[in-house]
Amino acid sequence: MTILDGKATAASVKQSLKVEIETLAERFGRAPKLAAVLLGNDGASETYVGAKVRSCKEIGIESLLIRESENISEDELLLIVNQLNTDDTVDGILVQLPLPKHINEERITLAIAPIKDVDGFHPENLGRLVLGVESYTPATPLGIMMLLSQYKINTEGMHAVVIGRSAIVGTPMSLLLSRNSAPGNCTVTLAHSRTKNLKELTLQADLIIAALGKPEFLTADMVKNGAVVIDVGITRVEDSSSSKGYVIKGDVNFTEVSTKCSYITPVPGGVGAMTIAALMKNTVHAFIRRNTTADI
Ligand code: GUN
C-alpha cells in the first residue's frame, strides 16, 4: 500500500509555480493577484482562507483578503464582487463558501466574472468543463487529478465510484474521470444519498472517491483488495482530549481501509493540500489568460 502524499506533492507543484511566477512577473511587469472574500468568523472557513493566503505569499502571488461581517447584505456583497471584477490588478476572485443563509449563493457565484472565477463554480466554467474546453476546474477535483498524475496511476478502464454529487466536487470529479485523457478514461458511477446497495458498487470499484462529508463512512468491508481510495472528507469532530476541542476526520476509515487498498490519501495531508495547490494553479492560469487573451 502506498500513501498518496498530498502535502509533498502540493509543495512540489507550488515550487514549480513559484518559478513560473517569477518569469511571468518579469514578462508582464507585475505578479498575479488573488482576492478572497470571507464573511463572518466560522473557524473552518478561517482556516481554509488563511491557508490560501499563506500559499499565495509562499509562491509570489499577491493576495487581497476582504473580511466582512456575516450580516452584510446581498447587495453589499454584490458591490464588492463587482468592484473586484472591474479591478484590473485582480486576476482571481473567490468568495469563501458557505455563505450566511440570507445570501443567495447562486446570485453571488453568477456575479463573479468567469475569467476571474478561479474556483470554477460559475455556470460558464462548469459548462466549459462539460464540453472539455479551456476553463477553470474546481480546485478539489483538479487537485485529485494532479495527485493521480504525480503517482502515475493508470486509471484507463477503471471502474470509478464517486460518492457524493456536489457541484463543487462529486459532479466535476465524475466528468474529469470519464474524459478521454490521462488520468481519465474511467467508467464512472456517481453515487449519492439515494443510491441503493452502495456497498455492491464500491466492492466493484477500482477507484473510490469518497466525497460525502460523513466521517469514517467508508469501511474495509466496502473496498475491494487493491483499490485506489481518495478521501475528500474533512469534518471537524468534537474531541475533548484534543487541545483544539476537535479532531479532523476524513470520509474513510483509514486504519481499516489502508490494509486493503493499493493507494490511499491520508487526512490531513492528502486532498486538502492538493486543493490549495490547484487553486494556486488556477490563479496563475487566470493571470496568463488575462494578460494574453485579446478579448478580455
Ligand atoms: N468552501 C469549501 N470549499 C471551498 C472552495 O473550494 N472554494 C470556496 N470559495 N469556498 C469553499
PDB file of C-alpha atoms and ligand atoms in Angstrom:
ATOM      1  CA  MET A   1       0.000   0.000   0.000  1.00  0.00           C
ATOM      2  CA  THR A   2       1.297   3.454  -0.928  1.00  0.00           C
ATOM      3  CA  ILE A   3       0.176   6.637   0.815  1.00  0.00           C
ATOM      4  CA  LEU A   4      -0.542   9.403  -1.689  1.00  0.00           C
ATOM      5  CA  ASP A   5       1.348  12.252  -0.075  1.00  0.00           C
ATOM      6  CA  GLY A   6      -0.699  15.338  -0.888  1.00  0.00           C
ATOM      7  CA  LYS A   7       1.446  17.565   1.270  1.00  0.00           C
ATOM      8  CA  ALA A   8       4.687  16.707  -0.552  1.00  0.00           C
ATOM      9  CA  THR A   9       3.031  16.774  -3.989  1.00  0.00           C
ATOM     10  CA  ALA A  10       1.414  20.151  -3.253  1.00  0.00           C
ATOM     11  CA  ALA A  11       4.793  21.512  -2.120  1.00  0.00           C
ATOM     12  CA  SER A  12       6.380  20.407  -5.384  1.00  0.00           C
ATOM     13  CA  VAL A  13       3.528  21.857  -7.508  1.00  0.00           C
ATOM     14  CA  LYS A  14       3.822  25.145  -5.609  1.00  0.00           C
ATOM     15  CA  GLN A  15       7.608  25.193  -6.086  1.00  0.00           C
ATOM     16  CA  SER A  16       7.151  24.866  -9.880  1.00  0.00           C
ATOM     17  CA  LEU A  17       4.501  27.610  -9.814  1.00  0.00           C
ATOM     18  CA  LYS A  18       6.857  29.867  -7.853  1.00  0.00           C
ATOM     19  CA  VAL A  19       9.491  29.568 -10.591  1.00  0.00           C
ATOM     20  CA  GLU A  20       6.850  30.164 -13.300  1.00  0.00           C
ATOM     21  CA  ILE A  21       5.504  33.230 -11.436  1.00  0.00           C
ATOM     22  CA  GLU A  22       8.988  34.798 -11.276  1.00  0.00           C
ATOM     23  CA  THR A  23       9.253  34.577 -15.068  1.00  0.00           C
ATOM     24  CA  LEU A  24       5.674  35.798 -15.587  1.00  0.00           C
ATOM     25  CA  ALA A  25       6.130  38.756 -13.233  1.00  0.00           C
ATOM     26  CA  GLU A  26       9.230  39.798 -15.171  1.00  0.00           C
ATOM     27  CA  ARG A  27       7.454  39.426 -18.506  1.00  0.00           C
ATOM     28  CA  PHE A  28       4.244  41.269 -17.588  1.00  0.00           C
ATOM     29  CA  GLY A  29       5.599  43.718 -15.015  1.00  0.00           C
ATOM     30  CA  ARG A  30       3.519  42.536 -12.070  1.00  0.00           C
ATOM     31  CA  ALA A  31       2.684  39.403 -10.075  1.00  0.00           C
ATOM     32  CA  PRO A  32      -0.673  37.553 -10.204  1.00  0.00           C
ATOM     33  CA  LYS A  33      -3.212  38.657  -7.592  1.00  0.00           C
ATOM     34  CA  LEU A  34      -5.948  36.677  -5.838  1.00  0.00           C
ATOM     35  CA  ALA A  35      -8.787  38.367  -3.949  1.00  0.00           C
ATOM     36  CA  ALA A  36     -10.563  36.325  -1.262  1.00  0.00           C
ATOM     37  CA  VAL A  37     -13.792  37.413   0.400  1.00  0.00           C
ATOM     38  CA  LEU A  38     -14.537  35.968   3.830  1.00  0.00           C
ATOM     39  CA  LEU A  39     -17.762  36.669   5.712  1.00  0.00           C
ATOM     40  CA  GLY A  40     -18.032  36.229   9.487  1.00  0.00           C
ATOM     41  CA  ASN A  41     -15.648  34.131  11.564  1.00  0.00           C
ATOM     42  CA  ASP A  42     -16.512  30.478  11.049  1.00  0.00           C
ATOM     43  CA  GLY A  43     -13.482  28.501  12.283  1.00  0.00           C
ATOM     44  CA  ALA A  44     -13.194  26.135   9.316  1.00  0.00           C
ATOM     45  CA  SER A  45     -13.575  28.923   6.733  1.00  0.00           C
ATOM     46  CA  GLU A  46     -10.946  30.989   8.591  1.00  0.00           C
ATOM     47  CA  THR A  47      -8.561  28.028   8.435  1.00  0.00           C
ATOM     48  CA  TYR A  48      -9.107  27.433   4.701  1.00  0.00           C
ATOM     49  CA  VAL A  49      -8.806  31.084   3.704  1.00  0.00           C
ATOM     50  CA  GLY A  50      -5.762  31.511   5.979  1.00  0.00           C
ATOM     51  CA  ALA A  51      -4.079  28.565   4.223  1.00  0.00           C
ATOM     52  CA  LYS A  52      -4.911  30.009   0.778  1.00  0.00           C
ATOM     53  CA  VAL A  53      -3.458  33.420   1.650  1.00  0.00           C
ATOM     54  CA  ARG A  54      -0.312  31.802   3.144  1.00  0.00           C
ATOM     55  CA  SER A  55       0.211  29.737  -0.007  1.00  0.00           C
ATOM     56  CA  CYS A  56      -0.088  32.861  -2.156  1.00  0.00           C
ATOM     57  CA  LYS A  57       2.642  34.526  -0.115  1.00  0.00           C
ATOM     58  CA  GLU A  58       4.916  31.460  -0.331  1.00  0.00           C
ATOM     59  CA  ILE A  59       4.925  31.423  -4.124  1.00  0.00           C
ATOM     60  CA  GLY A  60       4.740  35.108  -5.043  1.00  0.00           C
ATOM     61  CA  ILE A  61       1.024  35.612  -5.695  1.00  0.00           C
ATOM     62  CA  GLU A  62      -0.281  38.856  -4.243  1.00  0.00           C
ATOM     63  CA  SER A  63      -3.368  38.389  -2.122  1.00  0.00           C
ATOM     64  CA  LEU A  64      -6.142  40.691  -1.022  1.00  0.00           C
ATOM     65  CA  LEU A  65      -8.258  39.418   1.861  1.00  0.00           C
ATOM     66  CA  ILE A  66     -11.585  41.203   2.242  1.00  0.00           C
ATOM     67  CA  ARG A  67     -13.238  40.446   5.564  1.00  0.00           C
ATOM     68  CA  GLU A  68     -16.832  41.477   6.137  1.00  0.00           C
ATOM     69  CA  SER A  69     -19.450  40.825   8.798  1.00  0.00           C
ATOM     70  CA  GLU A  70     -21.754  37.832   8.305  1.00  0.00           C
ATOM     71  CA  ASN A  71     -24.577  40.404   8.449  1.00  0.00           C
ATOM     72  CA  ILE A  72     -23.521  42.082   5.199  1.00  0.00           C
ATOM     73  CA  SER A  73     -26.433  42.379   2.755  1.00  0.00           C
ATOM     74  CA  GLU A  74     -26.507  40.527  -0.541  1.00  0.00           C
ATOM     75  CA  ASP A  75     -26.394  43.845  -2.427  1.00  0.00           C
ATOM     76  CA  GLU A  76     -23.332  44.999  -0.486  1.00  0.00           C
ATOM     77  CA  LEU A  77     -21.572  41.721  -1.258  1.00  0.00           C
ATOM     78  CA  LEU A  78     -22.522  42.032  -4.941  1.00  0.00           C
ATOM     79  CA  LEU A  79     -21.000  45.508  -4.923  1.00  0.00           C
ATOM     80  CA  ILE A  80     -17.689  44.113  -3.596  1.00  0.00           C
ATOM     81  CA  VAL A  81     -17.692  41.374  -6.256  1.00  0.00           C
ATOM     82  CA  ASN A  82     -18.375  43.952  -8.983  1.00  0.00           C
ATOM     83  CA  GLN A  83     -15.539  46.148  -7.763  1.00  0.00           C
ATOM     84  CA  LEU A  84     -13.185  43.157  -7.898  1.00  0.00           C
ATOM     85  CA  ASN A  85     -14.481  42.277 -11.386  1.00  0.00           C
ATOM     86  CA  THR A  86     -13.513  45.702 -12.702  1.00  0.00           C
ATOM     87  CA  ASP A  87     -10.236  45.998 -10.763  1.00  0.00           C
ATOM     88  CA  ASP A  88      -7.604  45.363 -13.432  1.00  0.00           C
ATOM     89  CA  THR A  89      -4.973  44.371 -10.874  1.00  0.00           C
ATOM     90  CA  VAL A  90      -7.101  41.423  -9.623  1.00  0.00           C
ATOM     91  CA  ASP A  91      -6.743  38.161 -11.590  1.00  0.00           C
ATOM     92  CA  GLY A  92      -8.701  35.726  -9.429  1.00  0.00           C
ATOM     93  CA  ILE A  93     -11.701  36.135  -7.136  1.00  0.00           C
ATOM     94  CA  LEU A  94     -13.030  33.684  -4.597  1.00  0.00           C
ATOM     95  CA  VAL A  95     -15.891  34.114  -2.171  1.00  0.00           C
ATOM     96  CA  GLN A  96     -15.465  31.541   0.582  1.00  0.00           C
ATOM     97  CA  LEU A  97     -18.466  29.236   0.971  1.00  0.00           C
ATOM     98  CA  PRO A  98     -20.743  28.524   2.715  1.00  0.00           C
ATOM     99  CA  LEU A  99     -22.404  31.938   2.802  1.00  0.00           C
ATOM    100  CA  PRO A 100     -24.844  33.103   5.504  1.00  0.00           C
ATOM    101  CA  LYS A 101     -28.422  31.905   4.885  1.00  0.00           C
ATOM    102  CA  HIS A 102     -29.772  35.321   3.857  1.00  0.00           C
ATOM    103  CA  ILE A 103     -27.385  35.463   0.881  1.00  0.00           C
ATOM    104  CA  ASN A 104     -28.214  33.611  -2.326  1.00  0.00           C
ATOM    105  CA  GLU A 105     -25.078  31.651  -3.193  1.00  0.00           C
ATOM    106  CA  GLU A 106     -26.150  31.248  -6.814  1.00  0.00           C
ATOM    107  CA  ARG A 107     -26.509  35.010  -7.334  1.00  0.00           C
ATOM    108  CA  ILE A 108     -23.019  35.611  -5.929  1.00  0.00           C
ATOM    109  CA  THR A 109     -21.470  32.817  -7.999  1.00  0.00           C
ATOM    110  CA  LEU A 110     -23.117  34.209 -11.139  1.00  0.00           C
ATOM    111  CA  ALA A 111     -21.824  37.710 -10.382  1.00  0.00           C
ATOM    112  CA  ILE A 112     -18.137  36.708 -10.453  1.00  0.00           C
ATOM    113  CA  ALA A 113     -16.599  37.421 -13.874  1.00  0.00           C
ATOM    114  CA  PRO A 114     -15.992  33.968 -15.433  1.00  0.00           C
ATOM    115  CA  ILE A 115     -12.408  34.919 -16.440  1.00  0.00           C
ATOM    116  CA  LYS A 116     -11.611  35.616 -12.750  1.00  0.00           C
ATOM    117  CA  ASP A 117     -13.591  32.649 -11.357  1.00  0.00           C
ATOM    118  CA  VAL A 118     -10.603  30.625 -10.134  1.00  0.00           C
ATOM    119  CA  ASP A 119     -12.934  28.377  -8.071  1.00  0.00           C
ATOM    120  CA  GLY A 120     -14.540  27.278 -11.360  1.00  0.00           C
ATOM    121  CA  PHE A 121     -18.041  27.483  -9.847  1.00  0.00           C
ATOM    122  CA  HIS A 122     -19.603  29.851 -12.424  1.00  0.00           C
ATOM    123  CA  PRO A 123     -22.047  28.061 -14.769  1.00  0.00           C
ATOM    124  CA  GLU A 124     -19.975  29.227 -17.748  1.00  0.00           C
ATOM    125  CA  ASN A 125     -16.879  27.483 -16.384  1.00  0.00           C
ATOM    126  CA  LEU A 126     -18.806  24.359 -15.348  1.00  0.00           C
ATOM    127  CA  GLY A 127     -20.385  24.295 -18.833  1.00  0.00           C
ATOM    128  CA  ARG A 128     -16.957  24.579 -20.445  1.00  0.00           C
ATOM    129  CA  LEU A 129     -15.763  21.726 -18.218  1.00  0.00           C
ATOM    130  CA  VAL A 130     -18.620  19.540 -19.511  1.00  0.00           C
ATOM    131  CA  LEU A 131     -17.582  20.378 -23.088  1.00  0.00           C
ATOM    132  CA  GLY A 132     -13.890  19.789 -22.324  1.00  0.00           C
ATOM    133  CA  VAL A 133     -12.816  23.270 -23.466  1.00  0.00           C
ATOM    134  CA  GLU A 134     -10.469  25.596 -21.568  1.00  0.00           C
ATOM    135  CA  SER A 135     -11.880  26.650 -18.206  1.00  0.00           C
ATOM    136  CA  TYR A 136     -11.043  26.705 -14.519  1.00  0.00           C
ATOM    137  CA  THR A 137     -11.563  23.284 -12.975  1.00  0.00           C
ATOM    138  CA  PRO A 138     -12.863  23.339  -9.389  1.00  0.00           C
ATOM    139  CA  ALA A 139      -9.831  23.035  -7.129  1.00  0.00           C
ATOM    140  CA  THR A 140     -10.603  19.796  -5.278  1.00  0.00           C
ATOM    141  CA  PRO A 141     -11.207  17.604  -8.359  1.00  0.00           C
ATOM    142  CA  LEU A 142      -8.270  19.286 -10.129  1.00  0.00           C
ATOM    143  CA  GLY A 143      -6.035  18.597  -7.117  1.00  0.00           C
ATOM    144  CA  ILE A 144      -7.081  14.919  -7.154  1.00  0.00           C
ATOM    145  CA  MET A 145      -6.289  14.643 -10.879  1.00  0.00           C
ATOM    146  CA  MET A 146      -2.865  16.205 -10.226  1.00  0.00           C
ATOM    147  CA  LEU A 147      -2.214  13.708  -7.418  1.00  0.00           C
ATOM    148  CA  LEU A 148      -3.207  10.695  -9.584  1.00  0.00           C
ATOM    149  CA  SER A 149      -0.946  12.072 -12.272  1.00  0.00           C
ATOM    150  CA  GLN A 150       2.027  12.631  -9.948  1.00  0.00           C
ATOM    151  CA  TYR A 151       1.893   8.985  -8.807  1.00  0.00           C
ATOM    152  CA  LYS A 152       1.427   7.820 -12.435  1.00  0.00           C
ATOM    153  CA  ILE A 153      -1.691   5.848 -11.518  1.00  0.00           C
ATOM    154  CA  ASN A 154      -3.050   4.430 -14.747  1.00  0.00           C
ATOM    155  CA  THR A 155      -6.808   4.905 -14.445  1.00  0.00           C
ATOM    156  CA  GLU A 156      -7.644   3.797 -18.006  1.00  0.00           C
ATOM    157  CA  GLY A 157     -10.510   1.308 -17.985  1.00  0.00           C
ATOM    158  CA  MET A 158     -11.001   1.539 -14.219  1.00  0.00           C
ATOM    159  CA  HIS A 159     -14.442   1.468 -12.667  1.00  0.00           C
ATOM    160  CA  ALA A 160     -14.506   4.628 -10.539  1.00  0.00           C
ATOM    161  CA  VAL A 161     -17.175   5.094  -7.893  1.00  0.00           C
ATOM    162  CA  VAL A 162     -17.566   8.718  -6.806  1.00  0.00           C
ATOM    163  CA  ILE A 163     -19.604   9.021  -3.601  1.00  0.00           C
ATOM    164  CA  GLY A 164     -21.246  12.447  -3.360  1.00  0.00           C
ATOM    165  CA  ARG A 165     -22.744  14.532  -6.179  1.00  0.00           C
ATOM    166  CA  SER A 166     -21.949  18.110  -5.099  1.00  0.00           C
ATOM    167  CA  ALA A 167     -21.476  20.726  -7.833  1.00  0.00           C
ATOM    168  CA  ILE A 168     -18.034  21.520  -6.383  1.00  0.00           C
ATOM    169  CA  VAL A 169     -16.534  18.040  -6.006  1.00  0.00           C
ATOM    170  CA  GLY A 170     -18.527  14.914  -6.957  1.00  0.00           C
ATOM    171  CA  THR A 171     -20.114  16.083 -10.208  1.00  0.00           C
ATOM    172  CA  PRO A 172     -16.981  17.675 -11.760  1.00  0.00           C
ATOM    173  CA  MET A 173     -14.884  14.728 -10.488  1.00  0.00           C
ATOM    174  CA  SER A 174     -17.113  12.269 -12.354  1.00  0.00           C
ATOM    175  CA  LEU A 175     -16.768  14.330 -15.543  1.00  0.00           C
ATOM    176  CA  LEU A 176     -12.972  14.535 -15.322  1.00  0.00           C
ATOM    177  CA  LEU A 177     -12.552  10.810 -14.660  1.00  0.00           C
ATOM    178  CA  SER A 178     -14.752   9.880 -17.605  1.00  0.00           C
ATOM    179  CA  ARG A 179     -12.845  12.116 -20.077  1.00  0.00           C
ATOM    180  CA  ASN A 180     -10.651  10.661 -22.793  1.00  0.00           C
ATOM    181  CA  SER A 181      -7.412  11.687 -21.093  1.00  0.00           C
ATOM    182  CA  ALA A 182      -4.817  10.551 -18.598  1.00  0.00           C
ATOM    183  CA  PRO A 183      -5.793  10.400 -15.820  1.00  0.00           C
ATOM    184  CA  GLY A 184      -9.308   9.601 -17.057  1.00  0.00           C
ATOM    185  CA  ASN A 185     -10.916   7.001 -19.296  1.00  0.00           C
ATOM    186  CA  CYS A 186     -12.724   5.535 -16.305  1.00  0.00           C
ATOM    187  CA  THR A 187     -16.213   4.087 -16.300  1.00  0.00           C
ATOM    188  CA  VAL A 188     -17.816   6.245 -13.646  1.00  0.00           C
ATOM    189  CA  THR A 189     -20.619   5.572 -11.193  1.00  0.00           C
ATOM    190  CA  LEU A 190     -21.784   8.711  -9.393  1.00  0.00           C
ATOM    191  CA  ALA A 191     -23.319   7.532  -6.127  1.00  0.00           C
ATOM    192  CA  HIS A 192     -25.257   9.677  -3.660  1.00  0.00           C
ATOM    193  CA  SER A 193     -27.573   9.588  -0.663  1.00  0.00           C
ATOM    194  CA  ARG A 194     -30.363   7.802  -2.613  1.00  0.00           C
ATOM    195  CA  THR A 195     -28.106   5.136  -4.137  1.00  0.00           C
ATOM    196  CA  LYS A 196     -29.293   1.606  -3.366  1.00  0.00           C
ATOM    197  CA  ASN A 197     -26.759  -1.091  -2.490  1.00  0.00           C
ATOM    198  CA  LEU A 198     -23.805   1.277  -2.365  1.00  0.00           C
ATOM    199  CA  LYS A 199     -21.598  -1.465  -0.942  1.00  0.00           C
ATOM    200  CA  GLU A 200     -22.247  -3.670  -4.006  1.00  0.00           C
ATOM    201  CA  LEU A 201     -20.978  -0.815  -6.176  1.00  0.00           C
ATOM    202  CA  THR A 202     -17.939   0.128  -4.103  1.00  0.00           C
ATOM    203  CA  LEU A 203     -16.901  -3.547  -3.945  1.00  0.00           C
ATOM    204  CA  GLN A 204     -16.621  -3.469  -7.760  1.00  0.00           C
ATOM    205  CA  ALA A 205     -14.658  -0.210  -7.778  1.00  0.00           C
ATOM    206  CA  ASP A 206     -11.009   0.054  -8.828  1.00  0.00           C
ATOM    207  CA  LEU A 207     -11.046   3.694  -7.730  1.00  0.00           C
ATOM    208  CA  ILE A 208     -13.203   5.197  -4.970  1.00  0.00           C
ATOM    209  CA  ILE A 209     -13.561   8.938  -4.382  1.00  0.00           C
ATOM    210  CA  ALA A 210     -15.276   9.473  -1.015  1.00  0.00           C
ATOM    211  CA  ALA A 211     -16.764  12.981  -1.010  1.00  0.00           C
ATOM    212  CA  LEU A 212     -19.927  12.807   1.046  1.00  0.00           C
ATOM    213  CA  GLY A 213     -18.839  14.550   4.267  1.00  0.00           C
ATOM    214  CA  LYS A 214     -19.567  11.672   6.687  1.00  0.00           C
ATOM    215  CA  PRO A 215     -16.633  10.890   8.989  1.00  0.00           C
ATOM    216  CA  GLU A 216     -15.172   7.376   8.523  1.00  0.00           C
ATOM    217  CA  PHE A 217     -18.108   6.323   6.330  1.00  0.00           C
ATOM    218  CA  LEU A 218     -16.079   4.039   4.012  1.00  0.00           C
ATOM    219  CA  THR A 219     -15.081   0.885   5.853  1.00  0.00           C
ATOM    220  CA  ALA A 220     -12.882  -2.074   4.832  1.00  0.00           C
ATOM    221  CA  ASP A 221     -15.864  -4.350   4.047  1.00  0.00           C
ATOM    222  CA  MET A 222     -16.859  -1.880   1.269  1.00  0.00           C
ATOM    223  CA  VAL A 223     -13.481  -1.958  -0.514  1.00  0.00           C
ATOM    224  CA  LYS A 224     -12.019  -4.455  -2.992  1.00  0.00           C
ATOM    225  CA  ASN A 225      -8.418  -5.602  -2.467  1.00  0.00           C
ATOM    226  CA  GLY A 226      -6.031  -3.378  -4.432  1.00  0.00           C
ATOM    227  CA  ALA A 227      -8.451  -0.467  -4.946  1.00  0.00           C
ATOM    228  CA  VAL A 228      -7.254   3.157  -5.073  1.00  0.00           C
ATOM    229  CA  VAL A 229      -9.010   5.229  -2.381  1.00  0.00           C
ATOM    230  CA  ILE A 230      -9.211   9.032  -2.353  1.00  0.00           C
ATOM    231  CA  ASP A 231     -10.610  10.681   0.772  1.00  0.00           C
ATOM    232  CA  VAL A 232     -12.111  14.149   0.263  1.00  0.00           C
ATOM    233  CA  GLY A 233     -13.700  14.344   3.745  1.00  0.00           C
ATOM    234  CA  ILE A 234     -12.530  16.991   6.186  1.00  0.00           C
ATOM    235  CA  THR A 235     -15.006  17.143   9.069  1.00  0.00           C
ATOM    236  CA  ARG A 236     -14.341  18.632  12.485  1.00  0.00           C
ATOM    237  CA  VAL A 237     -15.436  16.084  15.101  1.00  0.00           C
ATOM    238  CA  GLU A 238     -15.663  17.175  18.740  1.00  0.00           C
ATOM    239  CA  ASP A 239     -12.933  15.649  20.887  1.00  0.00           C
ATOM    240  CA  SER A 240     -12.356  16.980  24.394  1.00  0.00           C
ATOM    241  CA  SER A 241      -8.971  15.215  24.616  1.00  0.00           C
ATOM    242  CA  SER A 242      -7.609  17.391  21.802  1.00  0.00           C
ATOM    243  CA  SER A 243      -6.266  20.863  22.677  1.00  0.00           C
ATOM    244  CA  LYS A 244      -8.389  22.379  19.901  1.00  0.00           C
ATOM    245  CA  GLY A 245     -11.531  20.634  21.162  1.00  0.00           C
ATOM    246  CA  TYR A 246     -11.932  18.784  17.857  1.00  0.00           C
ATOM    247  CA  VAL A 247     -10.138  16.416  15.514  1.00  0.00           C
ATOM    248  CA  ILE A 248     -10.275  16.344  11.699  1.00  0.00           C
ATOM    249  CA  LYS A 249     -11.782  13.157  10.240  1.00  0.00           C
ATOM    250  CA  GLY A 250     -11.959  12.029   6.637  1.00  0.00           C
ATOM    251  CA  ASP A 251     -14.772  10.076   4.980  1.00  0.00           C
ATOM    252  CA  VAL A 252     -12.634   6.922   5.031  1.00  0.00           C
ATOM    253  CA  ASN A 253     -11.791   4.725   7.996  1.00  0.00           C
ATOM    254  CA  PHE A 254      -8.074   4.940   7.212  1.00  0.00           C
ATOM    255  CA  THR A 255      -6.879   2.318   9.704  1.00  0.00           C
ATOM    256  CA  GLU A 256      -9.145  -0.378   8.249  1.00  0.00           C
ATOM    257  CA  VAL A 257      -9.184   0.581   4.576  1.00  0.00           C
ATOM    258  CA  SER A 258      -5.420   1.161   4.226  1.00  0.00           C
ATOM    259  CA  THR A 259      -4.811  -2.562   4.845  1.00  0.00           C
ATOM    260  CA  LYS A 260      -6.740  -3.455   1.661  1.00  0.00           C
ATOM    261  CA  CYS A 261      -6.012  -0.820  -0.940  1.00  0.00           C
ATOM    262  CA  SER A 262      -3.104  -0.167  -3.290  1.00  0.00           C
ATOM    263  CA  TYR A 263      -3.054   3.623  -2.822  1.00  0.00           C
ATOM    264  CA  ILE A 264      -4.809   5.842  -0.282  1.00  0.00           C
ATOM    265  CA  THR A 265      -4.815   9.529   0.673  1.00  0.00           C
ATOM    266  CA  PRO A 266      -4.429  10.442   4.365  1.00  0.00           C
ATOM    267  CA  VAL A 267      -6.438  13.143   6.182  1.00  0.00           C
ATOM    268  CA  PRO A 268      -4.882  15.583   6.807  1.00  0.00           C
ATOM    269  CA  GLY A 269      -2.040  15.739   4.267  1.00  0.00           C
ATOM    270  CA  GLY A 270      -3.935  14.344   1.291  1.00  0.00           C
ATOM    271  CA  VAL A 271      -6.593  16.047  -0.818  1.00  0.00           C
ATOM    272  CA  GLY A 272      -6.776  19.254   1.297  1.00  0.00           C
ATOM    273  CA  ALA A 273      -3.209  20.290   0.487  1.00  0.00           C
ATOM    274  CA  MET A 274      -3.750  19.479  -3.209  1.00  0.00           C
ATOM    275  CA  THR A 275      -6.896  21.642  -3.296  1.00  0.00           C
ATOM    276  CA  ILE A 276      -4.869  24.696  -2.331  1.00  0.00           C
ATOM    277  CA  ALA A 277      -2.117  23.899  -4.860  1.00  0.00           C
ATOM    278  CA  ALA A 278      -4.822  23.570  -7.554  1.00  0.00           C
ATOM    279  CA  LEU A 279      -6.281  26.958  -6.606  1.00  0.00           C
ATOM    280  CA  MET A 280      -2.814  28.488  -6.975  1.00  0.00           C
ATOM    281  CA  LYS A 281      -2.519  26.843 -10.407  1.00  0.00           C
ATOM    282  CA  ASN A 282      -5.902  28.284 -11.447  1.00  0.00           C
ATOM    283  CA  THR A 283      -4.821  31.745 -10.283  1.00  0.00           C
ATOM    284  CA  VAL A 284      -1.658  31.594 -12.396  1.00  0.00           C
ATOM    285  CA  HIS A 285      -3.801  30.347 -15.298  1.00  0.00           C
ATOM    286  CA  ALA A 286      -6.136  33.344 -14.822  1.00  0.00           C
ATOM    287  CA  PHE A 287      -3.161  35.724 -14.831  1.00  0.00           C
ATOM    288  CA  ILE A 288      -1.880  34.223 -18.087  1.00  0.00           C
ATOM    289  CA  ARG A 289      -5.333  34.309 -19.724  1.00  0.00           C
ATOM    290  CA  ARG A 290      -5.951  37.907 -18.669  1.00  0.00           C
ATOM    291  CA  ASN A 291      -2.559  39.008 -19.972  1.00  0.00           C
ATOM    292  CA  THR A 292      -2.626  37.148 -23.247  1.00  0.00           C
ATOM    293  CA  THR A 293      -6.247  36.946 -24.437  1.00  0.00           C
ATOM    294  CA  ALA A 294      -7.263  39.805 -26.702  1.00  0.00           C
ATOM    295  CA  ASP A 295     -10.999  39.852 -25.944  1.00  0.00           C
ATOM    296  CA  ILE A 296     -10.818  40.492 -22.198  1.00  0.00           C
TER     297      ILE A 296
HETATM  298  N1  GUN B   1     -15.743  26.180   0.764  1.00  0.00           N
HETATM  299  C1  GUN B   1     -15.306  24.883   0.788  1.00  0.00           C
HETATM  300  N2  GUN B   1     -14.519  24.636  -0.280  1.00  0.00           N
HETATM  301  C2  GUN B   1     -14.459  25.786  -0.989  1.00  0.00           C
HETATM  302  C3  GUN B   1     -13.782  26.153  -2.183  1.00  0.00           C
HETATM  303  O1  GUN B   1     -13.102  25.358  -2.843  1.00  0.00           O
HETATM  304  N3  GUN B   1     -13.960  27.440  -2.589  1.00  0.00           N
HETATM  305  C4  GUN B   1     -14.718  28.339  -1.911  1.00  0.00           C
HETATM  306  N4  GUN B   1     -14.841  29.567  -2.395  1.00  0.00           N
HETATM  307  N5  GUN B   1     -15.359  28.022  -0.792  1.00  0.00           N
HETATM  308  C5  GUN B   1     -15.214  26.745  -0.332  1.00  0.00           C
END
